[in-house]
Amino acid sequence: MPATQPPLIDVIIPAYNEEKSIANVLAEIPAGLVREVMVVDNNSTDRTGEVAEAVGATVLRENRPGYGYACLAGMARCFGRPAPEQPDIIVFLDGDYSDYPEEMTALVAPILRGEADMVIGSRALGQREAGSMLPQQIFGNWLATNLLRRLYGAQFTDLGPFRAIRREALQRINMQDTTYGWTVEMQLKAARLKLRSVEVPVRYRRRIGISKVSGTVKGTLGAGYKILWTIFRYL
């Protein structure tokens, strides 16, 4: 990439039934910061894809249900471009409007300064709206990050989904998980590869609609099991 050319930043938003929130998310991504925003419609039964397309996003469809499947579909588009057109940085952002997309500028800043390969938006370090994270989410994050520290030497406070990573680093990580273990897989593999990982505080608010994970007993148990299984799988 020529020194005078600004870095190419692409955004991947996995989305399942986020018709009511996705337009808000897209509207608050900083203008001029990113080249392409991909909304991966993960087998939605509502108008998520139509709404996203109407406000200018590239809509990809991944009919296999699973957070990881959706993220992998977005990555396949990024990595499938000719080499000069591949993004320098990839940002992952949820489609439920719980994150603050305008904080993306701060999220990518450590990478742009050459200080990091991966940046996690930490809800634990930032300000959380009351009720935005349920007790089981807070405990699960605490347990998972403590295990990552003890087992992998990884200094994280959160498994926050709002994150940015250099394309080359993401390719080295070789992501495999297709469901709930996605975020923790990326973080533990980054630690094993000794990538430069940092956290920045991010705000967090109550999402629009009901969480498909923490909002149900099945989702909570499934996510907890998969996160722990992933942590011990790579030892």
PDB file of N, CA and C in Angstrom, residues 151-214:
ATOM      1  N   LEU A 151      -4.417 -19.382  31.523  1.00  0.00           N
ATOM      2  CA  LEU A 151      -4.025 -20.468  30.630  1.00  0.00           C
ATOM      3  C   LEU A 151      -3.215 -20.016  29.422  1.00  0.00           C
ATOM      4  N   TYR A 152      -3.432 -18.759  28.988  1.00  0.00           N
ATOM      5  CA  TYR A 152      -2.782 -18.290  27.774  1.00  0.00           C
ATOM      6  C   TYR A 152      -1.968 -17.016  27.979  1.00  0.00           C
ATOM      7  N   GLY A 153      -2.014 -16.457  29.169  1.00  0.00           N
ATOM      8  CA  GLY A 153      -1.297 -15.209  29.419  1.00  0.00           C
ATOM      9  C   GLY A 153      -1.899 -14.021  28.710  1.00  0.00           C
ATOM     10  N   ALA A 154      -3.194 -14.106  28.377  1.00  0.00           N
ATOM     11  CA  ALA A 154      -3.868 -13.045  27.624  1.00  0.00           C
ATOM     12  C   ALA A 154      -4.489 -12.040  28.590  1.00  0.00           C
ATOM     13  N   GLN A 155      -4.160 -10.772  28.423  1.00  0.00           N
ATOM     14  CA  GLN A 155      -4.636  -9.728  29.332  1.00  0.00           C
ATOM     15  C   GLN A 155      -5.869  -9.032  28.759  1.00  0.00           C
ATOM     16  N   PHE A 156      -7.014  -9.698  28.870  1.00  0.00           N
ATOM     17  CA  PHE A 156      -8.271  -9.117  28.403  1.00  0.00           C
ATOM     18  C   PHE A 156      -9.228  -8.954  29.577  1.00  0.00           C
ATOM     19  N   THR A 157     -10.127  -7.985  29.442  1.00  0.00           N
ATOM     20  CA  THR A 157     -11.177  -7.800  30.432  1.00  0.00           C
ATOM     21  C   THR A 157     -12.555  -8.131  29.878  1.00  0.00           C
ATOM     22  N   ASP A 158     -12.639  -8.422  28.584  1.00  0.00           N
ATOM     23  CA  ASP A 158     -13.938  -8.604  27.955  1.00  0.00           C
ATOM     24  C   ASP A 158     -13.792  -9.448  26.696  1.00  0.00           C
ATOM     25  N   LEU A 159     -14.883 -10.104  26.321  1.00  0.00           N
ATOM     26  CA  LEU A 159     -14.972 -10.788  25.027  1.00  0.00           C
ATOM     27  C   LEU A 159     -15.843  -9.955  24.084  1.00  0.00           C
ATOM     28  N   GLY A 160     -15.732  -8.663  24.190  1.00  0.00           N
ATOM     29  CA  GLY A 160     -16.602  -7.757  23.459  1.00  0.00           C
ATOM     30  C   GLY A 160     -16.612  -8.015  21.960  1.00  0.00           C
ATOM     31  N   PRO A 161     -17.800  -8.005  21.345  1.00  0.00           N
ATOM     32  CA  PRO A 161     -17.901  -8.267  19.904  1.00  0.00           C
ATOM     33  C   PRO A 161     -17.441  -7.107  19.027  1.00  0.00           C
ATOM     34  N   PHE A 162     -17.361  -5.894  19.579  1.00  0.00           N
ATOM     35  CA  PHE A 162     -16.921  -4.717  18.829  1.00  0.00           C
ATOM     36  C   PHE A 162     -15.399  -4.720  18.838  1.00  0.00           C
ATOM     37  N   ARG A 163     -14.792  -5.044  17.701  1.00  0.00           N
ATOM     38  CA  ARG A 163     -13.341  -5.251  17.649  1.00  0.00           C
ATOM     39  C   ARG A 163     -12.802  -4.928  16.261  1.00  0.00           C
ATOM     40  N   ALA A 164     -11.520  -4.629  16.214  1.00  0.00           N
ATOM     41  CA  ALA A 164     -10.839  -4.336  14.951  1.00  0.00           C
ATOM     42  C   ALA A 164      -9.549  -5.146  14.901  1.00  0.00           C
ATOM     43  N   ILE A 165      -9.190  -5.575  13.705  1.00  0.00           N
ATOM     44  CA  ILE A 165      -7.989  -6.394  13.570  1.00  0.00           C
ATOM     45  C   ILE A 165      -7.379  -6.191  12.193  1.00  0.00           C
ATOM     46  N   ARG A 166      -6.055  -6.211  12.143  1.00  0.00           N
ATOM     47  CA  ARG A 166      -5.363  -6.139  10.865  1.00  0.00           C
ATOM     48  C   ARG A 166      -5.677  -7.393  10.050  1.00  0.00           C
ATOM     49  N   ARG A 167      -5.878  -7.201   8.745  1.00  0.00           N
ATOM     50  CA  ARG A 167      -6.217  -8.344   7.899  1.00  0.00           C
ATOM     51  C   ARG A 167      -5.183  -9.454   8.005  1.00  0.00           C
ATOM     52  N   GLU A 168      -3.897  -9.093   7.934  1.00  0.00           N
ATOM     53  CA  GLU A 168      -2.856 -10.121   7.985  1.00  0.00           C
ATOM     54  C   GLU A 168      -2.915 -10.903   9.288  1.00  0.00           C
ATOM     55  N   ALA A 169      -3.224 -10.220  10.382  1.00  0.00           N
ATOM     56  CA  ALA A 169      -3.329 -10.901  11.678  1.00  0.00           C
ATOM     57  C   ALA A 169      -4.510 -11.861  11.682  1.00  0.00           C
ATOM     58  N   LEU A 170      -5.626 -11.423  11.116  1.00  0.00           N
ATOM     59  CA  LEU A 170      -6.804 -12.284  11.074  1.00  0.00           C
ATOM     60  C   LEU A 170      -6.555 -13.515  10.213  1.00  0.00           C
ATOM     61  N   GLN A 171      -5.824 -13.350   9.138  1.00  0.00           N
ATOM     62  CA  GLN A 171      -5.491 -14.505   8.310  1.00  0.00           C
ATOM     63  C   GLN A 171      -4.588 -15.476   9.055  1.00  0.00           C
ATOM     64  N   ARG A 172      -3.663 -14.959   9.834  1.00  0.00           N
ATOM     65  CA  ARG A 172      -2.782 -15.830  10.628  1.00  0.00           C
ATOM     66  C   ARG A 172      -3.560 -16.603  11.689  1.00  0.00           C
ATOM     67  N   ILE A 173      -4.558 -15.974  12.254  1.00  0.00           N
ATOM     68  CA  ILE A 173      -5.349 -16.612  13.303  1.00  0.00           C
ATOM     69  C   ILE A 173      -6.110 -17.818  12.770  1.00  0.00           C
ATOM     70  N   ASN A 174      -6.556 -17.753  11.503  1.00  0.00           N
ATOM     71  CA  ASN A 174      -7.231 -18.894  10.878  1.00  0.00           C
ATOM     72  C   ASN A 174      -8.478 -19.296  11.667  1.00  0.00           C
ATOM     73  N   MET A 175      -9.438 -18.400  11.707  1.00  0.00           N
ATOM     74  CA  MET A 175     -10.656 -18.624  12.475  1.00  0.00           C
ATOM     75  C   MET A 175     -11.423 -19.843  11.967  1.00  0.00           C
ATOM     76  N   GLN A 176     -11.980 -20.609  12.926  1.00  0.00           N
ATOM     77  CA  GLN A 176     -12.692 -21.837  12.597  1.00  0.00           C
ATOM     78  C   GLN A 176     -14.093 -21.907  13.203  1.00  0.00           C
ATOM     79  N   ASP A 177     -14.300 -21.275  14.328  1.00  0.00           N
ATOM     80  CA  ASP A 177     -15.560 -21.459  15.048  1.00  0.00           C
ATOM     81  C   ASP A 177     -16.736 -20.904  14.243  1.00  0.00           C
ATOM     82  N   THR A 178     -17.857 -21.586  14.319  1.00  0.00           N
ATOM     83  CA  THR A 178     -19.025 -21.187  13.547  1.00  0.00           C
ATOM     84  C   THR A 178     -20.174 -20.679  14.414  1.00  0.00           C
ATOM     85  N   THR A 179     -20.016 -20.728  15.741  1.00  0.00           N
ATOM     86  CA  THR A 179     -21.134 -20.315  16.597  1.00  0.00           C
ATOM     87  C   THR A 179     -20.655 -19.414  17.731  1.00  0.00           C
ATOM     88  N   TYR A 180     -20.898 -19.820  18.980  1.00  0.00           N
ATOM     89  CA  TYR A 180     -20.689 -18.956  20.132  1.00  0.00           C
ATOM     90  C   TYR A 180     -19.227 -18.795  20.548  1.00  0.00           C
ATOM     91  N   GLY A 181     -18.340 -19.650  20.060  1.00  0.00           N
ATOM     92  CA  GLY A 181     -16.947 -19.578  20.488  1.00  0.00           C
ATOM     93  C   GLY A 181     -16.102 -18.603  19.682  1.00  0.00           C
ATOM     94  N   TRP A 182     -16.730 -17.865  18.798  1.00  0.00           N
ATOM     95  CA  TRP A 182     -16.010 -17.013  17.856  1.00  0.00           C
ATOM     96  C   TRP A 182     -15.089 -16.005  18.548  1.00  0.00           C
ATOM     97  N   THR A 183     -15.624 -15.202  19.443  1.00  0.00           N
ATOM     98  CA  THR A 183     -14.831 -14.115  20.026  1.00  0.00           C
ATOM     99  C   THR A 183     -13.669 -14.655  20.847  1.00  0.00           C
ATOM    100  N   VAL A 184     -13.927 -15.678  21.648  1.00  0.00           N
ATOM    101  CA  VAL A 184     -12.862 -16.195  22.504  1.00  0.00           C
ATOM    102  C   VAL A 184     -11.799 -16.915  21.673  1.00  0.00           C
ATOM    103  N   GLU A 185     -12.197 -17.561  20.587  1.00  0.00           N
ATOM    104  CA  GLU A 185     -11.201 -18.198  19.715  1.00  0.00           C
ATOM    105  C   GLU A 185     -10.228 -17.163  19.166  1.00  0.00           C
ATOM    106  N   MET A 186     -10.755 -16.040  18.709  1.00  0.00           N
ATOM    107  CA  MET A 186      -9.888 -15.007  18.150  1.00  0.00           C
ATOM    108  C   MET A 186      -8.907 -14.499  19.197  1.00  0.00           C
ATOM    109  N   GLN A 187      -9.382 -14.299  20.418  1.00  0.00           N
ATOM    110  CA  GLN A 187      -8.525 -13.725  21.448  1.00  0.00           C
ATOM    111  C   GLN A 187      -7.472 -14.709  21.946  1.00  0.00           C
ATOM    112  N   LEU A 188      -7.843 -15.970  22.125  1.00  0.00           N
ATOM    113  CA  LEU A 188      -6.839 -16.915  22.622  1.00  0.00           C
ATOM    114  C   LEU A 188      -5.804 -17.235  21.553  1.00  0.00           C
ATOM    115  N   LYS A 189      -6.224 -17.277  20.284  1.00  0.00           N
ATOM    116  CA  LYS A 189      -5.252 -17.531  19.218  1.00  0.00           C
ATOM    117  C   LYS A 189      -4.325 -16.333  19.032  1.00  0.00           C
ATOM    118  N   ALA A 190      -4.860 -15.129  19.215  1.00  0.00           N
ATOM    119  CA  ALA A 190      -4.004 -13.943  19.147  1.00  0.00           C
ATOM    120  C   ALA A 190      -2.931 -14.010  20.224  1.00  0.00           C
ATOM    121  N   ALA A 191      -3.312 -14.483  21.411  1.00  0.00           N
ATOM    122  CA  ALA A 191      -2.336 -14.617  22.504  1.00  0.00           C
ATOM    123  C   ALA A 191      -1.290 -15.676  22.170  1.00  0.00           C
ATOM    124  N   ARG A 192      -1.731 -16.792  21.619  1.00  0.00           N
ATOM    125  CA  ARG A 192      -0.787 -17.860  21.275  1.00  0.00           C
ATOM    126  C   ARG A 192       0.192 -17.412  20.197  1.00  0.00           C
ATOM    127  N   LEU A 193      -0.276 -16.581  19.278  1.00  0.00           N
ATOM    128  CA  LEU A 193       0.585 -16.080  18.210  1.00  0.00           C
ATOM    129  C   LEU A 193       1.400 -14.858  18.632  1.00  0.00           C
ATOM    130  N   LYS A 194       1.163 -14.415  19.865  1.00  0.00           N
ATOM    131  CA  LYS A 194       1.855 -13.234  20.406  1.00  0.00           C
ATOM    132  C   LYS A 194       1.592 -11.981  19.562  1.00  0.00           C
ATOM    133  N   LEU A 195       0.368 -11.864  19.087  1.00  0.00           N
ATOM    134  CA  LEU A 195      -0.029 -10.643  18.399  1.00  0.00           C
ATOM    135  C   LEU A 195      -0.160  -9.511  19.416  1.00  0.00           C
ATOM    136  N   ARG A 196       0.006  -8.298  18.948  1.00  0.00           N
ATOM    137  CA  ARG A 196      -0.125  -7.135  19.828  1.00  0.00           C
ATOM    138  C   ARG A 196      -1.612  -6.814  19.981  1.00  0.00           C
ATOM    139  N   SER A 197      -2.149  -7.127  21.150  1.00  0.00           N
ATOM    140  CA  SER A 197      -3.568  -6.923  21.412  1.00  0.00           C
ATOM    141  C   SER A 197      -3.752  -5.891  22.514  1.00  0.00           C
ATOM    142  N   VAL A 198      -4.643  -4.966  22.286  1.00  0.00           N
ATOM    143  CA  VAL A 198      -4.953  -3.956  23.297  1.00  0.00           C
ATOM    144  C   VAL A 198      -6.472  -3.832  23.407  1.00  0.00           C
ATOM    145  N   GLU A 199      -6.909  -3.184  24.477  1.00  0.00           N
ATOM    146  CA  GLU A 199      -8.320  -2.899  24.666  1.00  0.00           C
ATOM    147  C   GLU A 199      -8.524  -1.390  24.751  1.00  0.00           C
ATOM    148  N   VAL A 200      -9.665  -0.942  24.275  1.00  0.00           N
ATOM    149  CA  VAL A 200     -10.063   0.446  24.479  1.00  0.00           C
ATOM    150  C   VAL A 200     -11.449   0.432  25.121  1.00  0.00           C
ATOM    151  N   PRO A 201     -11.715   1.362  26.036  1.00  0.00           N
ATOM    152  CA  PRO A 201     -13.041   1.398  26.668  1.00  0.00           C
ATOM    153  C   PRO A 201     -14.110   1.777  25.642  1.00  0.00           C
ATOM    154  N   VAL A 202     -15.233   1.073  25.687  1.00  0.00           N
ATOM    155  CA  VAL A 202     -16.362   1.434  24.834  1.00  0.00           C
ATOM    156  C   VAL A 202     -17.635   1.467  25.684  1.00  0.00           C
ATOM    157  N   ARG A 203     -18.551   2.298  25.260  1.00  0.00           N
ATOM    158  CA  ARG A 203     -19.845   2.345  25.938  1.00  0.00           C
ATOM    159  C   ARG A 203     -20.733   1.206  25.433  1.00  0.00           C
ATOM    160  N   TYR A 204     -21.735   0.894  26.230  1.00  0.00           N
ATOM    161  CA  TYR A 204     -22.630  -0.208  25.881  1.00  0.00           C
ATOM    162  C   TYR A 204     -24.020   0.119  26.409  1.00  0.00           C
ATOM    163  N   ARG A 205     -25.042  -0.123  25.580  1.00  0.00           N
ATOM    164  CA  ARG A 205     -26.408   0.206  25.975  1.00  0.00           C
ATOM    165  C   ARG A 205     -27.320  -1.005  25.758  1.00  0.00           C
ATOM    166  N   ARG A 206     -28.526  -0.890  26.264  1.00  0.00           N
ATOM    167  CA  ARG A 206     -29.494  -1.961  26.044  1.00  0.00           C
ATOM    168  C   ARG A 206     -29.756  -2.118  24.555  1.00  0.00           C
ATOM    169  N   ARG A 207     -29.702  -3.334  24.108  1.00  0.00           N
ATOM    170  CA  ARG A 207     -29.906  -3.616  22.704  1.00  0.00           C
ATOM    171  C   ARG A 207     -31.370  -3.409  22.332  1.00  0.00           C
ATOM    172  N   ILE A 208     -31.640  -3.253  21.047  1.00  0.00           N
ATOM    173  CA  ILE A 208     -33.007  -3.208  20.548  1.00  0.00           C
ATOM    174  C   ILE A 208     -33.460  -4.647  20.320  1.00  0.00           C
ATOM    175  N   GLY A 209     -34.539  -5.037  20.955  1.00  0.00           N
ATOM    176  CA  GLY A 209     -35.029  -6.404  20.835  1.00  0.00           C
ATOM    177  C   GLY A 209     -34.426  -7.314  21.891  1.00  0.00           C
ATOM    178  N   ILE A 210     -34.736  -8.588  21.786  1.00  0.00           N
ATOM    179  CA  ILE A 210     -34.291  -9.590  22.762  1.00  0.00           C
ATOM    180  C   ILE A 210     -33.048 -10.302  22.244  1.00  0.00           C
ATOM    181  N   SER A 211     -32.070 -10.449  23.127  1.00  0.00           N
ATOM    182  CA  SER A 211     -30.845 -11.148  22.742  1.00  0.00           C
ATOM    183  C   SER A 211     -31.130 -12.604  22.425  1.00  0.00           C
ATOM    184  N   LYS A 212     -30.544 -13.092  21.338  1.00  0.00           N
ATOM    185  CA  LYS A 212     -30.709 -14.494  20.970  1.00  0.00           C
ATOM    186  C   LYS A 212     -29.833 -15.401  21.827  1.00  0.00           C
ATOM    187  N   VAL A 213     -28.891 -14.801  22.552  1.00  0.00           N
ATOM    188  CA  VAL A 213     -27.985 -15.581  23.392  1.00  0.00           C
ATOM    189  C   VAL A 213     -28.363 -15.417  24.857  1.00  0.00           C
ATOM    190  N   SER A 214     -28.061 -14.263  25.434  1.00  0.00           N
ATOM    191  CA  SER A 214     -28.296 -14.064  26.861  1.00  0.00           C
ATOM    192  C   SER A 214     -29.773 -13.908  27.198  1.00  0.00           C
TER     193      SER A 214
END
